[in-house]
PDB file of C-alpha atoms and ligand atoms in Angstrom:
ATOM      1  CA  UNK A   1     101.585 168.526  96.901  1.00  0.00           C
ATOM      2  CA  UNK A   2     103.376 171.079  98.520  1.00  0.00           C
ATOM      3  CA  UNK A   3     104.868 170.629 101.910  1.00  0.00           C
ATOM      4  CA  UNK A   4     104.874 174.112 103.442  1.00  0.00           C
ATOM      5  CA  UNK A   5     102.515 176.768 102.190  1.00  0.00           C
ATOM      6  CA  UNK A   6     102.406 180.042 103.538  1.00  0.00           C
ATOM      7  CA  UNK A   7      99.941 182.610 103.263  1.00  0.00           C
ATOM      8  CA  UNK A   8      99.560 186.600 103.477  1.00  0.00           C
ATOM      9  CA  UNK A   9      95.978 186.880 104.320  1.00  0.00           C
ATOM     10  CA  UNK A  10      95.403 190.481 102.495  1.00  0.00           C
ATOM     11  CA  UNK A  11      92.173 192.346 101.826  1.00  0.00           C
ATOM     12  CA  UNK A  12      90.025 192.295 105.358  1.00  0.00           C
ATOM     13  CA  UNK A  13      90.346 195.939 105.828  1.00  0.00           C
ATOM     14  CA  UNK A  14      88.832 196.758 101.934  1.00  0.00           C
ATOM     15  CA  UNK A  15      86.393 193.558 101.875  1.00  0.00           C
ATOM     16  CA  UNK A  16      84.341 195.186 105.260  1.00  0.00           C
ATOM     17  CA  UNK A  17      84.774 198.786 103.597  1.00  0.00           C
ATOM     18  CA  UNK A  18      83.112 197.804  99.847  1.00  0.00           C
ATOM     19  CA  UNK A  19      80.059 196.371 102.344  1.00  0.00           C
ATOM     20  CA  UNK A  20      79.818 199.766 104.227  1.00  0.00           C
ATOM     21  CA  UNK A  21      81.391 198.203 107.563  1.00  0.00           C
ATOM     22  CA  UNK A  22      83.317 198.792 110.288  1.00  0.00           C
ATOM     23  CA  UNK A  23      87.433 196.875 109.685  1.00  0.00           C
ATOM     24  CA  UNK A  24      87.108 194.808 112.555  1.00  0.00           C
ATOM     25  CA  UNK A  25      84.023 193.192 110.665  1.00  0.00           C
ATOM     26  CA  UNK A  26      86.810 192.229 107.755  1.00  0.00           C
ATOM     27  CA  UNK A  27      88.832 190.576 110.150  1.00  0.00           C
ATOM     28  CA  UNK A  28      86.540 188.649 111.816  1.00  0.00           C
ATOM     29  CA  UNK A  29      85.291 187.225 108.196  1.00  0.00           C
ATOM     30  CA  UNK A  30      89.271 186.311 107.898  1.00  0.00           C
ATOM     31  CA  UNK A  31      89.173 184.530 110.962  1.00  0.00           C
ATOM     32  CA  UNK A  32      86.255 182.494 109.440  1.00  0.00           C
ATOM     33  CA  UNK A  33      88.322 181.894 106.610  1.00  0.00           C
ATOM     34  CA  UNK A  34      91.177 180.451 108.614  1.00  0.00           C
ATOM     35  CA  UNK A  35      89.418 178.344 110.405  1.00  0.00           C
ATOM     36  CA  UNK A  36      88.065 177.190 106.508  1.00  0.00           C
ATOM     37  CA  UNK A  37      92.091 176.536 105.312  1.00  0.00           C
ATOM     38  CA  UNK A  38      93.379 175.471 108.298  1.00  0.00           C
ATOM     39  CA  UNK A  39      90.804 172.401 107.734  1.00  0.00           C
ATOM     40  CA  UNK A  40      91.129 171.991 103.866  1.00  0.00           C
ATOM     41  CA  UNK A  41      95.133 172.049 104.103  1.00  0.00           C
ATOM     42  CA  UNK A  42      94.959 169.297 106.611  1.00  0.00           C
ATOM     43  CA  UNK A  43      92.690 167.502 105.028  1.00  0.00           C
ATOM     44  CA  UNK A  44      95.256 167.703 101.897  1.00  0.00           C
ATOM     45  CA  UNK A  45      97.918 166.683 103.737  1.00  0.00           C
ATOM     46  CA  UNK A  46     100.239 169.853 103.712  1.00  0.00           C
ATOM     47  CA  UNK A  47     102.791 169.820 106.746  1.00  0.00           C
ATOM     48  CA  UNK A  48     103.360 173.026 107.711  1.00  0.00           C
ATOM     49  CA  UNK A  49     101.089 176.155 107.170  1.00  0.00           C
ATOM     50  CA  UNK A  50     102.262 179.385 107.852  1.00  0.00           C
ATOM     51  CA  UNK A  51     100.252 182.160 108.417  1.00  0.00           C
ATOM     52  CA  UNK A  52     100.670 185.997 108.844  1.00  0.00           C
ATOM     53  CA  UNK A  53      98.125 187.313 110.922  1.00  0.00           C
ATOM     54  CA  UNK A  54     100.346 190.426 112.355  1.00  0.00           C
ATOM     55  CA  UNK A  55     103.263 192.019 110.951  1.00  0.00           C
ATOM     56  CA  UNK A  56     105.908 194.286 113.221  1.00  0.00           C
ATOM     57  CA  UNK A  57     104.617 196.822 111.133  1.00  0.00           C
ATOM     58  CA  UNK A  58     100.778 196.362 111.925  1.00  0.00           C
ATOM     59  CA  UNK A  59     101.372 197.626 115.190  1.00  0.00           C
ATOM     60  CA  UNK A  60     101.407 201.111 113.672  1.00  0.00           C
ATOM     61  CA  UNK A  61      97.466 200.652 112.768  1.00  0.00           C
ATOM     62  CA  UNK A  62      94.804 202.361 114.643  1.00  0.00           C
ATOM     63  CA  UNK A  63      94.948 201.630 118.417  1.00  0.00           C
ATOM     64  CA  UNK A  64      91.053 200.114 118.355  1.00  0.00           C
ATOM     65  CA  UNK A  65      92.155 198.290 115.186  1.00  0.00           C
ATOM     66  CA  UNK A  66      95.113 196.709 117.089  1.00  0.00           C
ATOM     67  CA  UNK A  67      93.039 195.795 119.931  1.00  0.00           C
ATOM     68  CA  UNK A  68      90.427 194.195 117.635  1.00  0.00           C
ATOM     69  CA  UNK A  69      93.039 192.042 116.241  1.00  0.00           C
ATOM     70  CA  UNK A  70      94.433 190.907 119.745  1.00  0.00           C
ATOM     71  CA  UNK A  71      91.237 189.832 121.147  1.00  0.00           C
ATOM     72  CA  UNK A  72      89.977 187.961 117.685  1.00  0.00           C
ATOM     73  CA  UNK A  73      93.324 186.129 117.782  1.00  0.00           C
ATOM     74  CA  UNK A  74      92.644 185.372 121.716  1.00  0.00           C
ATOM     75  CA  UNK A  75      89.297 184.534 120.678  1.00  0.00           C
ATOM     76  CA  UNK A  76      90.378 182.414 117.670  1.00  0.00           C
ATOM     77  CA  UNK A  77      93.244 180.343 119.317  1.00  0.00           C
ATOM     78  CA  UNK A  78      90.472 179.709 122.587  1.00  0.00           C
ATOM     79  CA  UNK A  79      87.784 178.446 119.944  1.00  0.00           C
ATOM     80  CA  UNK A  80      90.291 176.067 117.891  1.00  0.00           C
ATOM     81  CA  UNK A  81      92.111 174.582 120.818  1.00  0.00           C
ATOM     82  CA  UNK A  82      89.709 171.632 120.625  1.00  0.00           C
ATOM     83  CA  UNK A  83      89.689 171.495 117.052  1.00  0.00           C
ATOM     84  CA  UNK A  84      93.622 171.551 116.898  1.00  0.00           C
ATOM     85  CA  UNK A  85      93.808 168.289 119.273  1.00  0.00           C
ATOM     86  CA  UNK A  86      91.255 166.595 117.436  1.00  0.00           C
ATOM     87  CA  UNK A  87      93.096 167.163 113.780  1.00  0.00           C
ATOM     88  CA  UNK A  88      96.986 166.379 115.197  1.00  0.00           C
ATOM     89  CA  UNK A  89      97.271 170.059 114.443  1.00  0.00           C
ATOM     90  CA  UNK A  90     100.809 171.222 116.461  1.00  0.00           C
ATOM     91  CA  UNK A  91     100.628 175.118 116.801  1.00  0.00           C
ATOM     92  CA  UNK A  92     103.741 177.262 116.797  1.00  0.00           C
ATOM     93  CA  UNK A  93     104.291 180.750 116.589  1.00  0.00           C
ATOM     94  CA  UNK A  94     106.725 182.658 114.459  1.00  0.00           C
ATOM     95  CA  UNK A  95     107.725 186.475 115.486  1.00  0.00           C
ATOM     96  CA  UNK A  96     108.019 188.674 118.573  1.00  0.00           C
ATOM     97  CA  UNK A  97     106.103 186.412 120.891  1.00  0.00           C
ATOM     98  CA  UNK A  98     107.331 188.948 124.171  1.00  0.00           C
ATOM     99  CA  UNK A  99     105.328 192.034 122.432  1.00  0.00           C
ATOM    100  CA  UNK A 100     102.110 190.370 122.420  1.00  0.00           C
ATOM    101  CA  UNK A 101      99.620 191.632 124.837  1.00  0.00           C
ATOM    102  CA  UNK A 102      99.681 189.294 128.138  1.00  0.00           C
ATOM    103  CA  UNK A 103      96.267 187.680 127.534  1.00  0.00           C
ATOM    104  CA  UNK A 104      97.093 186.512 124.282  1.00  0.00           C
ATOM    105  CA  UNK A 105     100.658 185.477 125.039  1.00  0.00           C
ATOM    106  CA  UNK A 106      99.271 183.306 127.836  1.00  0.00           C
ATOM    107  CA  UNK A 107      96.112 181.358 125.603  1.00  0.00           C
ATOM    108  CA  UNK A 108      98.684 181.202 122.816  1.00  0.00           C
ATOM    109  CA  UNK A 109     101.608 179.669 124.796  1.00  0.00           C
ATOM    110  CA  UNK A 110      98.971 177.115 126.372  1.00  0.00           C
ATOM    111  CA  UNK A 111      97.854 176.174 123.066  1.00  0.00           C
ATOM    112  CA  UNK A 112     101.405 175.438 122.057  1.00  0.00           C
ATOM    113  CA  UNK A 113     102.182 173.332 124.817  1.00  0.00           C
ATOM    114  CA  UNK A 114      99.304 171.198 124.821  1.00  0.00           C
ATOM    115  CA  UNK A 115      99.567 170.980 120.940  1.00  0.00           C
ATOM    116  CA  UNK A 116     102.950 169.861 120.748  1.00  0.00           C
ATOM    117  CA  UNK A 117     103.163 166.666 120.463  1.00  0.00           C
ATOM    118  CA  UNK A 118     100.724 166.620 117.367  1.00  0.00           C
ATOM    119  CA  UNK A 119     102.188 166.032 114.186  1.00  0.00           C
ATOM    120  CA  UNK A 120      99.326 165.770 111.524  1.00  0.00           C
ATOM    121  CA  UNK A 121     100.118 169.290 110.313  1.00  0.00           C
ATOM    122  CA  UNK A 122     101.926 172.703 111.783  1.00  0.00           C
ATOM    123  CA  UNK A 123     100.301 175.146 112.120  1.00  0.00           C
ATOM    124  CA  UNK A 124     102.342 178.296 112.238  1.00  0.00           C
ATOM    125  CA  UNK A 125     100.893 181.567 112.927  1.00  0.00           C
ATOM    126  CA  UNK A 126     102.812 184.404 112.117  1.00  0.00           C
ATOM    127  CA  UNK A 127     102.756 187.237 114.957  1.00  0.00           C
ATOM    128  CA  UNK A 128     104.291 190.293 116.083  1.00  0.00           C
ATOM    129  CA  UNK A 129     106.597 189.377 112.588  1.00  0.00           C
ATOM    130  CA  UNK A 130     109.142 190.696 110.208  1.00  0.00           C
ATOM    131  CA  UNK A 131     111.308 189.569 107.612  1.00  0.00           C
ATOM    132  CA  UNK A 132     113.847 191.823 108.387  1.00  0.00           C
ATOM    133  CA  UNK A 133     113.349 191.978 112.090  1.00  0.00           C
ATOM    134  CA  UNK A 134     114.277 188.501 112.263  1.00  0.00           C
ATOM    135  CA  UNK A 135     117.196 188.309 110.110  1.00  0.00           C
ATOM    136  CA  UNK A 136     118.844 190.774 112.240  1.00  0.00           C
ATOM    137  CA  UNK A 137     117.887 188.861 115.742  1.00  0.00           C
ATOM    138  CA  UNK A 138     119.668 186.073 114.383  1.00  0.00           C
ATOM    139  CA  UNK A 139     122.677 188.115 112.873  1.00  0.00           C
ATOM    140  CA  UNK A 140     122.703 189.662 116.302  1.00  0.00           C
ATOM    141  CA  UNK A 141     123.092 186.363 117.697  1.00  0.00           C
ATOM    142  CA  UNK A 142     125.639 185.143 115.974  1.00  0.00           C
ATOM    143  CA  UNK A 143     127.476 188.140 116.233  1.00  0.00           C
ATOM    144  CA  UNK A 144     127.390 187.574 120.000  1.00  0.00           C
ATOM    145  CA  UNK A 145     128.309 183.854 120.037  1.00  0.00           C
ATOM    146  CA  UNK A 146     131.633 185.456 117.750  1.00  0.00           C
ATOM    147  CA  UNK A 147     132.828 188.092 120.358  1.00  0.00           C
ATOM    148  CA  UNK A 148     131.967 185.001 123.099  1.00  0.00           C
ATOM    149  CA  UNK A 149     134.779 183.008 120.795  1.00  0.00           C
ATOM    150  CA  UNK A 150     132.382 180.306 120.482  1.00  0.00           C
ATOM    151  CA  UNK A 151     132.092 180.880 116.692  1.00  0.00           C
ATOM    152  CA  UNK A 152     133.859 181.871 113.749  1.00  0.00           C
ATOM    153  CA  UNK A 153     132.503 184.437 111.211  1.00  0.00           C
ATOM    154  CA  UNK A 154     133.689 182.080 108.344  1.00  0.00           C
ATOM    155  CA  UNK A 155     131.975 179.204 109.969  1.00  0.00           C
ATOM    156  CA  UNK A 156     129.057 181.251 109.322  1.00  0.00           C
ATOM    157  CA  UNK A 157     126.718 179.664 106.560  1.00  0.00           C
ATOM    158  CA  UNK A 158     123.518 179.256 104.743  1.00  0.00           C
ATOM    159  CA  UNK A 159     122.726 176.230 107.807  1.00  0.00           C
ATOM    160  CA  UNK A 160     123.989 178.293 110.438  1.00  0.00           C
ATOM    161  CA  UNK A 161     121.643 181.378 109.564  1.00  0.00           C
ATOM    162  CA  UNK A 162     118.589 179.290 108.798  1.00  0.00           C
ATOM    163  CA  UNK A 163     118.672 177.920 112.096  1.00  0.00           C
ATOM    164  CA  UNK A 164     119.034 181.019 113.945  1.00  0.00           C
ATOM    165  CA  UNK A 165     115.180 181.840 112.588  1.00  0.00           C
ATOM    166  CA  UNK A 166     112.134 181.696 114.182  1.00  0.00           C
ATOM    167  CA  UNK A 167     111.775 179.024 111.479  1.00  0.00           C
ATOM    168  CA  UNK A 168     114.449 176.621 112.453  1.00  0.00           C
ATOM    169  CA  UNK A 169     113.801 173.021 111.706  1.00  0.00           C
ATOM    170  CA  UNK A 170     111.028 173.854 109.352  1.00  0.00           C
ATOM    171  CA  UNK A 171     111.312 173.472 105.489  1.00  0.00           C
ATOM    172  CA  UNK A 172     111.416 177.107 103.163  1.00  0.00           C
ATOM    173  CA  UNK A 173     107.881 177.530 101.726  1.00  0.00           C
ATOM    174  CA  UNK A 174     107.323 175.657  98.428  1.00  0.00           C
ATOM    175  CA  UNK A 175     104.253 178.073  97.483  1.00  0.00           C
ATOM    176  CA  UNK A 176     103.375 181.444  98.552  1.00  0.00           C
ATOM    177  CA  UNK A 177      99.792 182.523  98.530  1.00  0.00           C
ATOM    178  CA  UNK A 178      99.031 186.551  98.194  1.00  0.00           C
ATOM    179  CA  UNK A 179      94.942 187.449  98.742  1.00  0.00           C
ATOM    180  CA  UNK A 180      93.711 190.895  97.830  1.00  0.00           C
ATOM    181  CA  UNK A 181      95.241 191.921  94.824  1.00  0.00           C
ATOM    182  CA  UNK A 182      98.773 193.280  95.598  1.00  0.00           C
ATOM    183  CA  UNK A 183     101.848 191.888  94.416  1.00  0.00           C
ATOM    184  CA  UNK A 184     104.385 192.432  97.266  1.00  0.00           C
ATOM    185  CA  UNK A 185     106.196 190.763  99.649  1.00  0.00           C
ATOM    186  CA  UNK A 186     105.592 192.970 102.238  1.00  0.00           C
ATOM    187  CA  UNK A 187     108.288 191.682 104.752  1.00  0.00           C
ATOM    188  CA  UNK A 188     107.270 187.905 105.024  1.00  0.00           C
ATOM    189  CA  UNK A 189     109.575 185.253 105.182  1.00  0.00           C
ATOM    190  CA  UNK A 190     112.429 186.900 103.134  1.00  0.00           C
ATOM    191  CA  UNK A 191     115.126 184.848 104.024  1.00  0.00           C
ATOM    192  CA  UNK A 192     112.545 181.463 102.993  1.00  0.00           C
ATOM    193  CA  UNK A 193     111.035 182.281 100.286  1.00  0.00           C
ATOM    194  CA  UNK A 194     113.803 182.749  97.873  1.00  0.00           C
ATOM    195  CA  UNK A 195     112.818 179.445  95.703  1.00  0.00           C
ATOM    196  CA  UNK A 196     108.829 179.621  96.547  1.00  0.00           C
ATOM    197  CA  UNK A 197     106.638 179.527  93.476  1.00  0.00           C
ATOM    198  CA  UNK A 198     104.578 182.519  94.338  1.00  0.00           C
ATOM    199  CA  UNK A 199     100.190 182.933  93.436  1.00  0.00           C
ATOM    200  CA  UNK A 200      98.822 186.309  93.811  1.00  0.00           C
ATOM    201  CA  UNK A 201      95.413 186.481  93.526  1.00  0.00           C
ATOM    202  CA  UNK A 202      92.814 189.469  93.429  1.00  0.00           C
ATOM    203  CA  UNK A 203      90.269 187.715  95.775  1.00  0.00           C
ATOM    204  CA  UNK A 204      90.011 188.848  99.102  1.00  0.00           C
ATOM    205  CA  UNK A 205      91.035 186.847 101.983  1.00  0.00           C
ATOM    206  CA  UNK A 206      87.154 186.879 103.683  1.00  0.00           C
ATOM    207  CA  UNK A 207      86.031 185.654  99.968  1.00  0.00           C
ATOM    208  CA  UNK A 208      89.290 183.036  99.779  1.00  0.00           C
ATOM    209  CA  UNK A 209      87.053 179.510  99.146  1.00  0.00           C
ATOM    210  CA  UNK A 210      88.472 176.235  99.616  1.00  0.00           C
ATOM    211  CA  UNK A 211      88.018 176.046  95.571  1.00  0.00           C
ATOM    212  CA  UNK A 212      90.648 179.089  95.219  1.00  0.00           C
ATOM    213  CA  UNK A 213      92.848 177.305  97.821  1.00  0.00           C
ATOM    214  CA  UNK A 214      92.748 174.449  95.139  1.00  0.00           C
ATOM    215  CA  UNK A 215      92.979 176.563  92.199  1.00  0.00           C
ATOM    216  CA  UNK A 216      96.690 177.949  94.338  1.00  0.00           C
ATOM    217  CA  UNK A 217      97.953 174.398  94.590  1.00  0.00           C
ATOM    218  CA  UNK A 218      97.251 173.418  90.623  1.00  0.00           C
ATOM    219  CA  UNK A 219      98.956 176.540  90.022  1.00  0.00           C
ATOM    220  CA  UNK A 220     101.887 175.138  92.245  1.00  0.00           C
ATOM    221  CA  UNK A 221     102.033 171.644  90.854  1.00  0.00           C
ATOM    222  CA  UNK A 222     102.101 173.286  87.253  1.00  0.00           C
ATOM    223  CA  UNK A 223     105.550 175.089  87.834  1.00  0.00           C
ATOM    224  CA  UNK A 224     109.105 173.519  87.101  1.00  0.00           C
ATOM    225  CA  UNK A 225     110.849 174.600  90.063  1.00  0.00           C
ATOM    226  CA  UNK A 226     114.503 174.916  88.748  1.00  0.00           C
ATOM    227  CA  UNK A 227     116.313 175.908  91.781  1.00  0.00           C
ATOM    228  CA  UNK A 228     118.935 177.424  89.409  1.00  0.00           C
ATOM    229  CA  UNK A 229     119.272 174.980  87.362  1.00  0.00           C
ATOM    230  CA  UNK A 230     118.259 174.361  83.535  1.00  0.00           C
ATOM    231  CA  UNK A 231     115.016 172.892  82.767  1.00  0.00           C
ATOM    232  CA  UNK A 232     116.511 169.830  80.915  1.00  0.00           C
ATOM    233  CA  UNK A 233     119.075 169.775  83.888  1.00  0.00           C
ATOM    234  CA  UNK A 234     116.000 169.251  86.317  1.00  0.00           C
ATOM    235  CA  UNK A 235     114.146 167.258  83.968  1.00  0.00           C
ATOM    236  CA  UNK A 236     117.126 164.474  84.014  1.00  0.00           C
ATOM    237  CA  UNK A 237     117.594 164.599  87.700  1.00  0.00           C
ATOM    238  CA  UNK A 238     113.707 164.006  88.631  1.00  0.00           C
TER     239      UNK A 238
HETATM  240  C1  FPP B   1      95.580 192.234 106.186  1.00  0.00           C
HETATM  241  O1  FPP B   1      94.392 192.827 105.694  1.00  0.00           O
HETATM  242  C2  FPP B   1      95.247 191.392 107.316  1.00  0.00           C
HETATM  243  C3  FPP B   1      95.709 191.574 108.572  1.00  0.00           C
HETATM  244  C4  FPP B   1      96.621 192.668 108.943  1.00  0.00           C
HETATM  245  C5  FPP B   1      95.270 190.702 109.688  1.00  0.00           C
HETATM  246  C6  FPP B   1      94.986 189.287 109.330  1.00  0.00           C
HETATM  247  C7  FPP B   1      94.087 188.741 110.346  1.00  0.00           C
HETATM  248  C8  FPP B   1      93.135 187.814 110.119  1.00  0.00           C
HETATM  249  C9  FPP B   1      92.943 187.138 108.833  1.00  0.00           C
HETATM  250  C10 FPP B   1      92.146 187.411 111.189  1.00  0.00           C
HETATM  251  C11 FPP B   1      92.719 186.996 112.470  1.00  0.00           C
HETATM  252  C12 FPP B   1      93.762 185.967 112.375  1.00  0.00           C
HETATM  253  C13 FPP B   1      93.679 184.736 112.922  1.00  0.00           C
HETATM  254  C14 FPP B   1      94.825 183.825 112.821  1.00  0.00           C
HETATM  255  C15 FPP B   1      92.488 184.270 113.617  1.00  0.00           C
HETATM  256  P1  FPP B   1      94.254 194.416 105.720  1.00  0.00           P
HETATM  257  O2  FPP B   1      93.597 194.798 106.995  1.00  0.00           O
HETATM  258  O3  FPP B   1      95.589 195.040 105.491  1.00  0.00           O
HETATM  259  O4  FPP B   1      93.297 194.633 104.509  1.00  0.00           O
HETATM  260  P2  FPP B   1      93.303 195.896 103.524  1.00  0.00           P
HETATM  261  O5  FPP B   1      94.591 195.850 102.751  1.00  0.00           O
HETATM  262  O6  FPP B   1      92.126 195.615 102.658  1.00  0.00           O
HETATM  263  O7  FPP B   1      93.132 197.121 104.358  1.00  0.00           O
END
């Protein structure tokens, strides 16, 4: 089973427009779908699921779009409070929490706190993120903490970057799930994913079933993960 799974929930927008509606409609069918995998992946027992529900880029989208998203997420994170305590479901957030409109940053930051001392499952929503965006945060931190003589650039490793991430603490993905039929990373988790097994499927993310949520994990526990190594290499160590 795979410990961390994160997902890029792709497809709302051209789901709603194939059934002559409105993008907002997509979206809210995606929310009904999270609520679905949130549920299935604890029941599986996966510990952390990450997923990206608003990129740094997204806020270039249509301003009634944007505001759509906002109050489904408010809406979404209100709903699920309940359901969070009652599964040991800890919430975190991963991306530029300080952009977020007020009313969701204060719902989201209450769910947080009351969530976190749960530790069936994280739950990690990704908002207000970028890959890149937060690579450089942390670069910029360290390059502060170097002119403040508090570190040294060659102390400077894999560790020391990792935990400068929103993801700190957390394990790298194992598996990477893709809805909606394009094969790109499109800015998520670039630092973490560099050994994730990676599933790109055609299916929508509205249309996502708890059956293709399976079908991702067989695909998962099918691979040899290698890390680098040979296959006979890996074979011996296991
Ligand atoms: C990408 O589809 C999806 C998003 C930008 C938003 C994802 C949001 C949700 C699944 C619902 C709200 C989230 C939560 C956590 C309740 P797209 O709009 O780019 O689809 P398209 O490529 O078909 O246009």
């Amino acid at each position: 089973m795979p410990k961390h799974v994160a997902i890029i929930m792709d497809g709302n927008g051209r789901w709603a427009k194939a059934k002559g509606m409105m993008r907002i409609k997509g979206h809210q069918a995606g929310a009904g779908t999270v609520k679905k995998i949130v549920k299935t992946a604890r029941e599986m027992g996966i510990s952390v699921l990450t997923l990206y529900a608003f990129s740094t880029e997204n806020w270039k989208r249509p301003a009634s779009e944007v505001s759509g998203l906002m109050s489904l997420l408010k809406s979404y994170l209100k709903s699920e409070l309940e359901s969070m305590l009652g599964n040991d479901i800890q919430l975190r957030c991963i991306g530029q929490q300080e952009n977020l409109p007020k009313e969701v940053l204060s719902v989201l930051r209450k769910s947080i706190e009351e969530t976190a001392s749960n530790s069936g499952m994280i739950l990690n929503l990704a908002l207000s993120y970028g890959g890149r965006d937060e690579i450089l945060r942390a670069a910029r931190k360290m390059a502060q903490l170097c002119v403040e003589g508090k570190l040294q650039p060659k102390q400077i490793t894999e560790d020391i970057l990792a935990s400068r991430l929103y993801t700190a603490g957390l394990p790298d993905p194992d598996l990477l799930i893709r809805t909606g039929g394009e094969s790109r990373l499109s800015n998520f988790l670039l630092w973490q994913v560099s050994y994730s097994e990676i599933y790109f499927t055609n299916i929508k993310w509205p249309d996502f079933s708890k059956d293709d949520f399976f079908t991702a994990i067989r695909y998962f526990q099918k691979r040899q993960r290698r890390f680098g190594q040979t296959g006979e290499q890996v074979v011996v160590t296991n």
